[in-house]
Coordinates of C-alpha atoms in Angstrom, one line a residue:
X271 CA 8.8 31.2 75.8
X272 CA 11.3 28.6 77.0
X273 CA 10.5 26.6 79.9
X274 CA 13.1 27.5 83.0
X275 CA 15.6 23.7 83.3
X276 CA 18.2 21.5 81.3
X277 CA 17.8 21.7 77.2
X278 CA 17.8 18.6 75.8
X279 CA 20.9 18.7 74.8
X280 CA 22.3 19.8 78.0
X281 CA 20.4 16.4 79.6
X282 CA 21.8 14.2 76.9
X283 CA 25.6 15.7 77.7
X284 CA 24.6 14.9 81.5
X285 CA 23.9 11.2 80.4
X286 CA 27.0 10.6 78.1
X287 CA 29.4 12.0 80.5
X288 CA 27.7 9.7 84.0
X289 CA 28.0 6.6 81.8
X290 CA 30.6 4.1 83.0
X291 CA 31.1 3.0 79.2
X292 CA 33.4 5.1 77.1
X293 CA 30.9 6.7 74.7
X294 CA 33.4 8.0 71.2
X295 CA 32.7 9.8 68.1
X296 CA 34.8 10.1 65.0
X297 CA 34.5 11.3 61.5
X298 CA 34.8 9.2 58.8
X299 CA 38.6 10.2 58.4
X300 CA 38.7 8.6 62.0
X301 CA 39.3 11.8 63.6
X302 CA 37.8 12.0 67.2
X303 CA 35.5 14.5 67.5
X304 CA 34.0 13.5 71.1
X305 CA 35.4 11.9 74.5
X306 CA 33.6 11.5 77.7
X307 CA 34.8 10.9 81.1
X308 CA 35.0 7.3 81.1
X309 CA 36.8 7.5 77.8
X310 CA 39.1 9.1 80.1
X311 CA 39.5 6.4 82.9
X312 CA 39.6 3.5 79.7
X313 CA 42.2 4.9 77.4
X314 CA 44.5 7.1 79.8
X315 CA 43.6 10.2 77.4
X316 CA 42.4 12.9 78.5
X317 CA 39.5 14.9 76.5
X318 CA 41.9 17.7 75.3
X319 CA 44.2 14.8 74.4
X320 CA 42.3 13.2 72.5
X321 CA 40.3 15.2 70.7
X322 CA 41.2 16.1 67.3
X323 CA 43.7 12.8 66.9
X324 CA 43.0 9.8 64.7
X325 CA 41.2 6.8 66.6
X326 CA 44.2 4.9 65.8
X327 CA 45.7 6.0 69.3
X328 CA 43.7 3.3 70.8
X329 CA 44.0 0.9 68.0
X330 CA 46.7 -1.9 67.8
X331 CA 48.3 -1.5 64.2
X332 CA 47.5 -4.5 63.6
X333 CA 43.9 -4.1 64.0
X334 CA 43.2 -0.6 62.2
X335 CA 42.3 -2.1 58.4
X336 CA 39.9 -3.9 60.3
X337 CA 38.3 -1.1 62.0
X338 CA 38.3 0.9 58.8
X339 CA 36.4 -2.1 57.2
X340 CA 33.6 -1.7 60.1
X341 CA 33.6 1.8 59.7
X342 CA 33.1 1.6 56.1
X343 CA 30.4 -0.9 56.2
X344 CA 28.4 1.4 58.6
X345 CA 28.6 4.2 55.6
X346 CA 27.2 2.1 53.4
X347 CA 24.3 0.1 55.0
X348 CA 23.6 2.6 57.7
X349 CA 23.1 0.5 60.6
X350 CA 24.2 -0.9 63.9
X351 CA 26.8 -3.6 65.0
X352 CA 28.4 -4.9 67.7
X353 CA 31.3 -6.9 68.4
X354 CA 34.5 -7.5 70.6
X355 CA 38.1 -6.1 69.8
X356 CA 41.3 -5.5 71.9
X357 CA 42.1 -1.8 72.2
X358 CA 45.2 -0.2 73.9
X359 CA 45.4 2.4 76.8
X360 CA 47.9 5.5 76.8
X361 CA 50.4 3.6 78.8
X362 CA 50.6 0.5 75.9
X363 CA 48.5 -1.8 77.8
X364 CA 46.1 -3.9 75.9
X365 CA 42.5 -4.4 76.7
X366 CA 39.6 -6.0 75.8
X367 CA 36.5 -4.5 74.5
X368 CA 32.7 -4.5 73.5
X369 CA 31.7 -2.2 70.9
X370 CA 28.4 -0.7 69.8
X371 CA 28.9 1.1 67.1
X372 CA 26.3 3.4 64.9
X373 CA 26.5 6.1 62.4
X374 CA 25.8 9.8 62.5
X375 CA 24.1 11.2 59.8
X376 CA 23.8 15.0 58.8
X377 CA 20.4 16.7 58.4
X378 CA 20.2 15.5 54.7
X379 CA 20.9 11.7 56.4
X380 CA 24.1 11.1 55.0
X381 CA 26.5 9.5 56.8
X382 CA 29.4 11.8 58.4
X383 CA 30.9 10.0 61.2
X384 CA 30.1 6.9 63.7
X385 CA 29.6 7.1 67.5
X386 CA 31.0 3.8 69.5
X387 CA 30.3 3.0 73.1
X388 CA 33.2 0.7 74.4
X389 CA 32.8 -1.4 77.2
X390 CA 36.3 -2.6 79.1
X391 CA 35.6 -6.1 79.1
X392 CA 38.7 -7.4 80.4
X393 CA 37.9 -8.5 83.6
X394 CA 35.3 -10.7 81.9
X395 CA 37.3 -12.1 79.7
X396 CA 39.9 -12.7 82.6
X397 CA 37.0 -14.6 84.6
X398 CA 36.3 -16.8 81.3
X399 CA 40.8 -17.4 81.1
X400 CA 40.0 -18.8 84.3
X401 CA 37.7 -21.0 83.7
X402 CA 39.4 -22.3 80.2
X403 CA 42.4 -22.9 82.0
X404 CA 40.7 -24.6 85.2
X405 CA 38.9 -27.4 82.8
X406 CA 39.8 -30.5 83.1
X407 CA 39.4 -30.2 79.3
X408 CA 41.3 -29.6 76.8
X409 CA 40.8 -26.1 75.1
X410 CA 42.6 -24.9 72.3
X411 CA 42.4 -22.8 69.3
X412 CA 43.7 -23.4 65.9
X413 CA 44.2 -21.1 62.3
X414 CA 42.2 -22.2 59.7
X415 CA 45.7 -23.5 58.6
X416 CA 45.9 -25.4 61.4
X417 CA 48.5 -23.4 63.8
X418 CA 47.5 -23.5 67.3
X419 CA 46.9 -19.8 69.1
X420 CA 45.6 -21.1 72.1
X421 CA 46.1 -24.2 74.7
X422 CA 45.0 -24.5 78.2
X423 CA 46.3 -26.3 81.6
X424 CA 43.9 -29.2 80.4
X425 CA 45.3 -29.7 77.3
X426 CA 48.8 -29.8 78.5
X427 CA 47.7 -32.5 80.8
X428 CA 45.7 -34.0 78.2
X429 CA 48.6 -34.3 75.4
X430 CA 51.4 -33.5 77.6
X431 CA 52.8 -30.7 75.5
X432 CA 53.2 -27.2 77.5
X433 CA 51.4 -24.2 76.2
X434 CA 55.0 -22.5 74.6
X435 CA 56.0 -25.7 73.1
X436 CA 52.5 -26.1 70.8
X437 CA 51.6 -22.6 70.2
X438 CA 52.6 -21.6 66.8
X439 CA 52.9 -25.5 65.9
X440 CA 50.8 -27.4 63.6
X441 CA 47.4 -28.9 64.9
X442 CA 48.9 -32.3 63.4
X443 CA 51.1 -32.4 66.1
X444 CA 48.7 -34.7 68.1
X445 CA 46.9 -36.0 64.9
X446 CA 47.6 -39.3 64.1
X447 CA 48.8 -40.1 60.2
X448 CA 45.4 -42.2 60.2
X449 CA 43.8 -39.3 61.1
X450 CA 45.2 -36.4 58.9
X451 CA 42.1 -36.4 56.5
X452 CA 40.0 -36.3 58.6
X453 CA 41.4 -33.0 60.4
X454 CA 41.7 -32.0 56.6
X455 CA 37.8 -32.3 56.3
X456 CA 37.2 -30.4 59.5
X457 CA 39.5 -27.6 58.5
X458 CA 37.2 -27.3 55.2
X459 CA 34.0 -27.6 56.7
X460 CA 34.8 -24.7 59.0
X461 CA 36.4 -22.8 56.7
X462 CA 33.3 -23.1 54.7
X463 CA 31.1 -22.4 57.7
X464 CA 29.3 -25.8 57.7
X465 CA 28.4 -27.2 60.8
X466 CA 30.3 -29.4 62.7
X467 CA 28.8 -32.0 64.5
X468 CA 30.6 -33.5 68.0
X469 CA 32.1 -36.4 67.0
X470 CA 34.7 -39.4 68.6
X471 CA 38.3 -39.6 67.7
X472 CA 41.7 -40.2 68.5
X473 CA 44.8 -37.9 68.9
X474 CA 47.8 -38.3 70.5
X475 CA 49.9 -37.4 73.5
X476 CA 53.8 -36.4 73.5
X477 CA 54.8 -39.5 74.5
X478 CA 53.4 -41.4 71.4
X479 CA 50.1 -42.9 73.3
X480 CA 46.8 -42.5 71.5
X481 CA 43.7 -40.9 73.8
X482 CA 40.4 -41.5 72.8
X483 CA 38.2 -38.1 72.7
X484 CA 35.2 -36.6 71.7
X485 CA 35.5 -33.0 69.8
X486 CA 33.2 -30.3 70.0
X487 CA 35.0 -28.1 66.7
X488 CA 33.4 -24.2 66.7
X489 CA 34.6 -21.3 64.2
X490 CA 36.1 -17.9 65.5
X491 CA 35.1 -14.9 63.9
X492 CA 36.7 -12.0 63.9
X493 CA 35.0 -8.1 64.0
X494 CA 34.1 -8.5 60.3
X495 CA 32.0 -11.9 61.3
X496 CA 34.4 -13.3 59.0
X497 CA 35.9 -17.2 59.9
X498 CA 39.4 -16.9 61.3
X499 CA 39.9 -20.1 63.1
X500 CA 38.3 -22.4 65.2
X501 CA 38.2 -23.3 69.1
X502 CA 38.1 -27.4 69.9
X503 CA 37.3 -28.7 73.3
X504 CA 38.5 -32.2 73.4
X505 CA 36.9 -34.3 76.3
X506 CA 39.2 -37.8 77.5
X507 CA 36.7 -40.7 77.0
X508 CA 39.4 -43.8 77.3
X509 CA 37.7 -44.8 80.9
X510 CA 34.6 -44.7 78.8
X511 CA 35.8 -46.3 75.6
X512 CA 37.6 -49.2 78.1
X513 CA 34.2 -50.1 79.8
X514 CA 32.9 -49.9 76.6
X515 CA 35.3 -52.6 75.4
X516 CA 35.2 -54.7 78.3
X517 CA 31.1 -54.8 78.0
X518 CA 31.7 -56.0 74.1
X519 CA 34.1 -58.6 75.3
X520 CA 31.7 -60.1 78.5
X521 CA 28.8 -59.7 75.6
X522 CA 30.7 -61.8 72.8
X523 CA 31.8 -64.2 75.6
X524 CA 28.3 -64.6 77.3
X525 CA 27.4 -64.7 73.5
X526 CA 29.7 -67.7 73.3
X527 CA 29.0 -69.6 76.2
X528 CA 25.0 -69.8 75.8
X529 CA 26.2 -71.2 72.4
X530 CA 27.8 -73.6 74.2
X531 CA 24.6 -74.3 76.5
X532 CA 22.3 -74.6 73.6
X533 CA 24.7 -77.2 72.1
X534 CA 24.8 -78.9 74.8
X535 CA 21.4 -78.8 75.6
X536 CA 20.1 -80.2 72.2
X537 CA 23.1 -82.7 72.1
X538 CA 21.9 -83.6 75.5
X539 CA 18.5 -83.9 74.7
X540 CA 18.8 -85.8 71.4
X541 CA 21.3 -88.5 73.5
X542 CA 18.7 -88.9 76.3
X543 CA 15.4 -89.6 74.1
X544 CA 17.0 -92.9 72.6
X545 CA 17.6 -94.4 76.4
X546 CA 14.2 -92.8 76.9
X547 CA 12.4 -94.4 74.4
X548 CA 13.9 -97.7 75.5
X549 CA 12.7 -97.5 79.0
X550 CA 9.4 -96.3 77.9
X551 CA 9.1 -99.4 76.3
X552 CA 9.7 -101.8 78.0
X553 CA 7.9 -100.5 80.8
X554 CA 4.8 -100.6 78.6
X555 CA 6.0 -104.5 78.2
X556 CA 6.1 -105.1 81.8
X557 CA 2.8 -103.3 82.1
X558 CA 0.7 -105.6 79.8
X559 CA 2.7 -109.0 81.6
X560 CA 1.8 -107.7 84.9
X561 CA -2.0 -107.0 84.3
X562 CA -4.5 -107.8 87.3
X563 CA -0.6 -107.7 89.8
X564 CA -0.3 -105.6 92.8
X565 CA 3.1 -104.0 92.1
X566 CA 2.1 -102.7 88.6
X567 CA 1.1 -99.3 90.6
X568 CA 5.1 -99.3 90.6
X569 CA 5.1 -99.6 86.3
X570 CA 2.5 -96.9 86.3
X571 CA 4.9 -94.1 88.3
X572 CA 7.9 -95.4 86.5
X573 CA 5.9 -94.3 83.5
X574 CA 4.7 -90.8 84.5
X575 CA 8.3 -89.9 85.5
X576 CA 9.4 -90.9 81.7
X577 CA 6.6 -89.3 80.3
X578 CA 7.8 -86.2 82.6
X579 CA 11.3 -86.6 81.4
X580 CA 10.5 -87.0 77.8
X581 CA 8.1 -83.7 78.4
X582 CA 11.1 -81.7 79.9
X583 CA 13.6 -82.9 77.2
X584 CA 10.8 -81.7 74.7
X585 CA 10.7 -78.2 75.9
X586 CA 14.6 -77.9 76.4
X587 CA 14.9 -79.1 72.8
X588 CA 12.3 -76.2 71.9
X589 CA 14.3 -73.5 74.3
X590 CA 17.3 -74.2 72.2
X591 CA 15.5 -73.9 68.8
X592 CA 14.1 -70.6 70.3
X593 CA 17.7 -69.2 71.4
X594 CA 19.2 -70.3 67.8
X595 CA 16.4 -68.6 66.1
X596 CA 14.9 -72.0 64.3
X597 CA 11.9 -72.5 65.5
X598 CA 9.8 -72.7 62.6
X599 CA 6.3 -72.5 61.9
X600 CA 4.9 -74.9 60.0
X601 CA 1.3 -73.4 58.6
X602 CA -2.1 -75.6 57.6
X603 CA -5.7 -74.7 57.6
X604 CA -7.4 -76.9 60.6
X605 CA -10.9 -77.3 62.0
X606 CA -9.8 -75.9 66.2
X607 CA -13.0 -77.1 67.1
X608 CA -12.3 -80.4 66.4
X609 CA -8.5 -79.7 67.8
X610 CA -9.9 -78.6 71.0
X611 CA -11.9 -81.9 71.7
X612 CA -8.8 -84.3 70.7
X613 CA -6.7 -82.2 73.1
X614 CA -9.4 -81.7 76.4
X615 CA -10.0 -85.8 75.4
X616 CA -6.6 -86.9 76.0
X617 CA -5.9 -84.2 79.4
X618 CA -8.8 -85.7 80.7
X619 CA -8.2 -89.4 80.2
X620 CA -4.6 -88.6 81.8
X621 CA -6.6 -86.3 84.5
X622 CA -10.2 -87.9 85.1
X623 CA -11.0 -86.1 88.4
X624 CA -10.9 -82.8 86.8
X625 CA -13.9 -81.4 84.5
X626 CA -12.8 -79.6 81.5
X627 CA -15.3 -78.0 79.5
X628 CA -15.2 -76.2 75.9
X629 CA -17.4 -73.1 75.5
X630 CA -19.5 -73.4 72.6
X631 CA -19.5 -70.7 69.8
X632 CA -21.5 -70.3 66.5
X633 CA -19.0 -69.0 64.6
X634 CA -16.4 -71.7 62.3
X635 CA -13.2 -72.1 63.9
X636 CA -11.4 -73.3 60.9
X637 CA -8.3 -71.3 60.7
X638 CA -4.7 -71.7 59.3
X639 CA -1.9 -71.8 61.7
X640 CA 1.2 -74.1 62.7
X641 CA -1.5 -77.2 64.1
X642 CA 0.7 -78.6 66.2
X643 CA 2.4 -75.5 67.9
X644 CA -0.9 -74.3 68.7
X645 CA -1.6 -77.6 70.4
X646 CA 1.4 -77.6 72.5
X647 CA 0.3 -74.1 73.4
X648 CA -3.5 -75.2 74.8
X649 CA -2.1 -78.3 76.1
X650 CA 0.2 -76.8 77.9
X651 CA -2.0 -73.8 79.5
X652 CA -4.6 -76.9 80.3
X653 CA -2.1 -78.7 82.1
X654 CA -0.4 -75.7 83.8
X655 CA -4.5 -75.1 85.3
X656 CA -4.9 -78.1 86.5
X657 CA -1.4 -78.4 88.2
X658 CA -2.6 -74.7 89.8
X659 CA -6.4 -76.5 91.1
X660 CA -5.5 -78.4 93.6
X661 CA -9.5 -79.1 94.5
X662 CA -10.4 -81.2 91.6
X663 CA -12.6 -77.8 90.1
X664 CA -13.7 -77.4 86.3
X665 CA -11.3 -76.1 83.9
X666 CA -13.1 -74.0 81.4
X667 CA -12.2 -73.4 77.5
X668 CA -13.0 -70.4 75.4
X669 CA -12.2 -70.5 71.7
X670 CA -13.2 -67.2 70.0
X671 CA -13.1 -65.2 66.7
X672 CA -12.2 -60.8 66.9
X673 CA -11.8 -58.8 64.7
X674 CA -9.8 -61.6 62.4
X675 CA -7.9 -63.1 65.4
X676 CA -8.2 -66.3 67.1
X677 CA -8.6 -65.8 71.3
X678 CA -8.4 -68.8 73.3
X679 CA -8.7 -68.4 76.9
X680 CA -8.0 -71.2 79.5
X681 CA -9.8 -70.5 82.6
X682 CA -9.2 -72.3 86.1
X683 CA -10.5 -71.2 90.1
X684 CA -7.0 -72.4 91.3
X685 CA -4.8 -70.9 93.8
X686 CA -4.0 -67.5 91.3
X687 CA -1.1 -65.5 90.7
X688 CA 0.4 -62.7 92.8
X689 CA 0.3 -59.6 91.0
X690 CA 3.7 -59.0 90.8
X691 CA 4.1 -62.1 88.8
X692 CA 2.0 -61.7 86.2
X693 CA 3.9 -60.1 83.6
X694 CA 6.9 -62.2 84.2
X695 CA 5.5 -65.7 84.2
X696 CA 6.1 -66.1 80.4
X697 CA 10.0 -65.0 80.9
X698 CA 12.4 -68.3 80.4
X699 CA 12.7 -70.4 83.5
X700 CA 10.7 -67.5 85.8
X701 CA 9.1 -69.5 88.7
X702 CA 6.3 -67.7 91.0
X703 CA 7.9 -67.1 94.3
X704 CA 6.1 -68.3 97.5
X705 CA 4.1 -70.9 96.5
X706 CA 3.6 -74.9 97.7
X707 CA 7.3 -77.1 96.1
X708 CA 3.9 -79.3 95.2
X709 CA 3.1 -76.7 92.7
X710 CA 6.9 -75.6 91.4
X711 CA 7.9 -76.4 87.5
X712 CA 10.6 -75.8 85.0
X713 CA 9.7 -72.0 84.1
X714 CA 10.2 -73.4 80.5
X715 CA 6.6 -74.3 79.5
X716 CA 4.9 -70.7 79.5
X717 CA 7.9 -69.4 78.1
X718 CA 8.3 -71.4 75.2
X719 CA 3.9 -70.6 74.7
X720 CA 4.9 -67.1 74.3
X721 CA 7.2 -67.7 71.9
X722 CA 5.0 -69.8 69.6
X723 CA 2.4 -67.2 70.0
X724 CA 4.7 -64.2 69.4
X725 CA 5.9 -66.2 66.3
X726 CA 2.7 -66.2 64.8
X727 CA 2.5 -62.4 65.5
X728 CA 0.3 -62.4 68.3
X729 CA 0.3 -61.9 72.2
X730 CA -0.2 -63.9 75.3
X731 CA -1.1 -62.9 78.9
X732 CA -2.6 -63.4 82.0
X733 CA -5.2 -62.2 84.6
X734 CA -5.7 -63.5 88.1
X735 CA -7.0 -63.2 91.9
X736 CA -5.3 -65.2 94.5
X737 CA -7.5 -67.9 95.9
X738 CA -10.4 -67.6 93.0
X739 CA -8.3 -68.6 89.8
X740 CA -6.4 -67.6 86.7
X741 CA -7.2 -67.0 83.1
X742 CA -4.7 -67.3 80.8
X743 CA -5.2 -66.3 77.1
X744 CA -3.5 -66.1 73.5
X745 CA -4.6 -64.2 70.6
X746 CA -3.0 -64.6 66.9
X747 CA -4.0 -63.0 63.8
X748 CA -6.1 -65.7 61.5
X749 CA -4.4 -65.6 58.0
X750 CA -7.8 -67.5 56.7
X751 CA -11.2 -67.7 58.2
X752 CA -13.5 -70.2 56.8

């Protein structure tokens, strides 16, 4: 016995007719065969209108094949689809739609009709008009032969054409000659639905002036998911493409003028040693006639400034080799043992209050590397310690082999390094803010150290604590250890 309520197909009746969507069946001749209420409010047709008529009542002529396509598909593979169409109401008016549509299959499952729900989608589609035309932009569609169906307020302002005078027109319109092929090979590539990638161009305006742009190119499908065209959203970059410009200029002209400095620099360098030289002589001259005289304190500071001027010349010289890319490496095997003790020798003669000791190791230092970069490098870290120890402390030295590189660490209990300058002491003519004018340098010397040591592949650093000391070290790989 039959439960008292709604049958089930009494509820289902109930549902289709509450449902804002307009909910349609037809048979596969395309007669209607069911209308609800909102099919009603959509179309303008009432159910006893509508009923029994073809579905072309609510399709545009020109868009029936295309629904009998769809409709023919769904015979044949059975299932679901949506897409988007334009319909028309009683009264004429054209819409915009979204359809589901699926089949409807008789007890032995064959196919006997299809059943759409249709959503009125204009409002939507007004909303999205909007934004298109509100872009700053341009937005435009094209044929895949090129007409234009579409142009927003962007792209008038963009190209300064108005939407009635391009649509219909060629694309090429505001393509320049230069540029035909390659709008040839983006027609192709959608009409072969390969992807597009965004990509810079130019195109140009009414008046004959070029824009630069970048183009996003998409196909447009149509309800068979066939390619009918293709939307382009061209984007103005000139502002960018100008600043762009102006940076390559400043950049070949900085380019230029630190060409200029380098020449001069090593033209200036090379013209000051020979006067150098001179004076360095004849000082030494004057030295050995003025033995056991009370003035020759005057030869000896005379001769420290040279031997500082000679020193800066030297690592201007080497700044300039760096900049040009020519400082070369010159490789040989050497004992650094025995390179170490010439070097802490000669510091020490120049620097006698200051200890400077050499760590001993058991392992052979004997290792091939460019000899006398790598004594310019420990010279130079020796010197920059004891320039940093004011108090006459030791200076400790320690050579070491690693895992097949050299380490050489230079260790002082001077005045340190703040923090905040320790990565940027070895940066070209970086000078450690804050500290005594007694203590203040070129900023070349570390700089051109890293260089060397990056040359020969390796890395240079330092660690410190103000008011206990600095250690700075170097590591290069060792091509040969003997």
């Amino acid at each position: 016995m039959q439960k008292p309520g709604f049958t089930d197909f009494e509820r289902l009746s109930a549902i289709v007719q509450a449902s804002d969507d307009a909910i349609i069946s037809r048979d596969l001749n395309g007669t209607i065969t069911s209308w609800n209420s909102s099919a009603e409010k959509i179309f303008g047709y009432t159910t006893k209108e509508a009923n029994g008529k073809h579905i072309s009542i609510i399709i545009p002529e020109e868009f029936i094949a295309e629904e009998e396509r769809i409709v023919k598909k769904i015979k044949n593979n059975g299932g679901m689809k949506k897409y988007e169409a334009i319909r028309k109401r009683k009264d004429g008016s054209r819409i915009f739609t979204s359809h589901i549509i699926t089949p409807i299959k008789d007890a032995n499952r064959k196919v006997i009709g299809t059943s759409k729900i249709i959503s009125d989608i204009s409002d939507q589609k007004a909303l999205y008009a909007a934004i298109v035309n509100a872009s700053d932009d341009a937005i435009c569609s094209k044929t895949l032969d090129g007409i234009i169906t579409s142009w927003n307020f962007g792209a008038e302002k963009m190209f300064g054409y108005k939407k009635e005078a391009v649509i219909g027109k060629h694309i090429n319109v505001i393509v320049p000659q230069s540029r035909i092929k390659e709008e040839i090979s983006v027609r192709n590539k959608i009409k072969n639905g390969k992807r597009v990638d965004p990509f810079e161009t130019i195109r140009l305006r009414k008046d004959g002036g070029e824009v630069n742009v970048s183009l996003t190119v998409s196909p447009i499908y149509n309800q068979s998911e066939k390619i009918t065209g293709a939307s382009i959203i061209a984007k103005d970059i000139s502002k960018r493409k100008e600043i762009e410009e102006q940076h390559q200029l400043y950049t070949e002209k900085l380019e230029e003028l630190n060409r200029y400095r380098d020449d001069f620099i090593a033209m200036a360098s090379h013209e000051l040693n020979t006067p150098l030289t001179v004076i360095k002589v004849n000082l030494q001259i004057l030295e050995e006639i003025m033995q056991g005289d009370e003035n020759v304190s005057f030869i000896f500071n005379s001769t420290r400034q040279v031997n500082k001027l000679t020193d800066l010349i030297s690592h201007l010289l080497d700044v300039s080799k760096i900049q040009a890319g020519i400082l070369r490496l010159n490789y040989e095997s050497f004992d650094l043992k025995i390179l170490l003790k010439e070097i802490c020798r000669n510091i020490h003669s120049s620097n006698p209050s200051y200890k400077i000791r050499i760590e001993r190791t058991t392992k052979p230092l004997i290792i091939h590397a460019d000899k006398e970069r790598i004594e310019h490098v420990i010279s130079n870290l020796l010197l920059n310690a004891i320039k940093y120890s004011p108090d006459l402390k030791e200076i400790v030295v320690k050579p070491s082999i690693k895992n097949r590189h050299l380490q050489v660490s230079v260790t002082d209990n001077g005045i340190g390094i703040p923090k905040k300058d320790l990565e940027k002491i070895f940066e070209r003519f970086y000078r450690v803010q804050g500290i005594p004018s007694t203590y203040s340098g070129s900023g070349i010397g570390l700089f051109i150290c890293s260089e060397i040591i990056a040359g020969h592949g390796g890395e240079i650093w330092a660690e410190s604590k103000l008011g206990v000391g600095s250690t700075l070290t170097f590591s290069i790989p060792v091509r040969k250890v003997y």
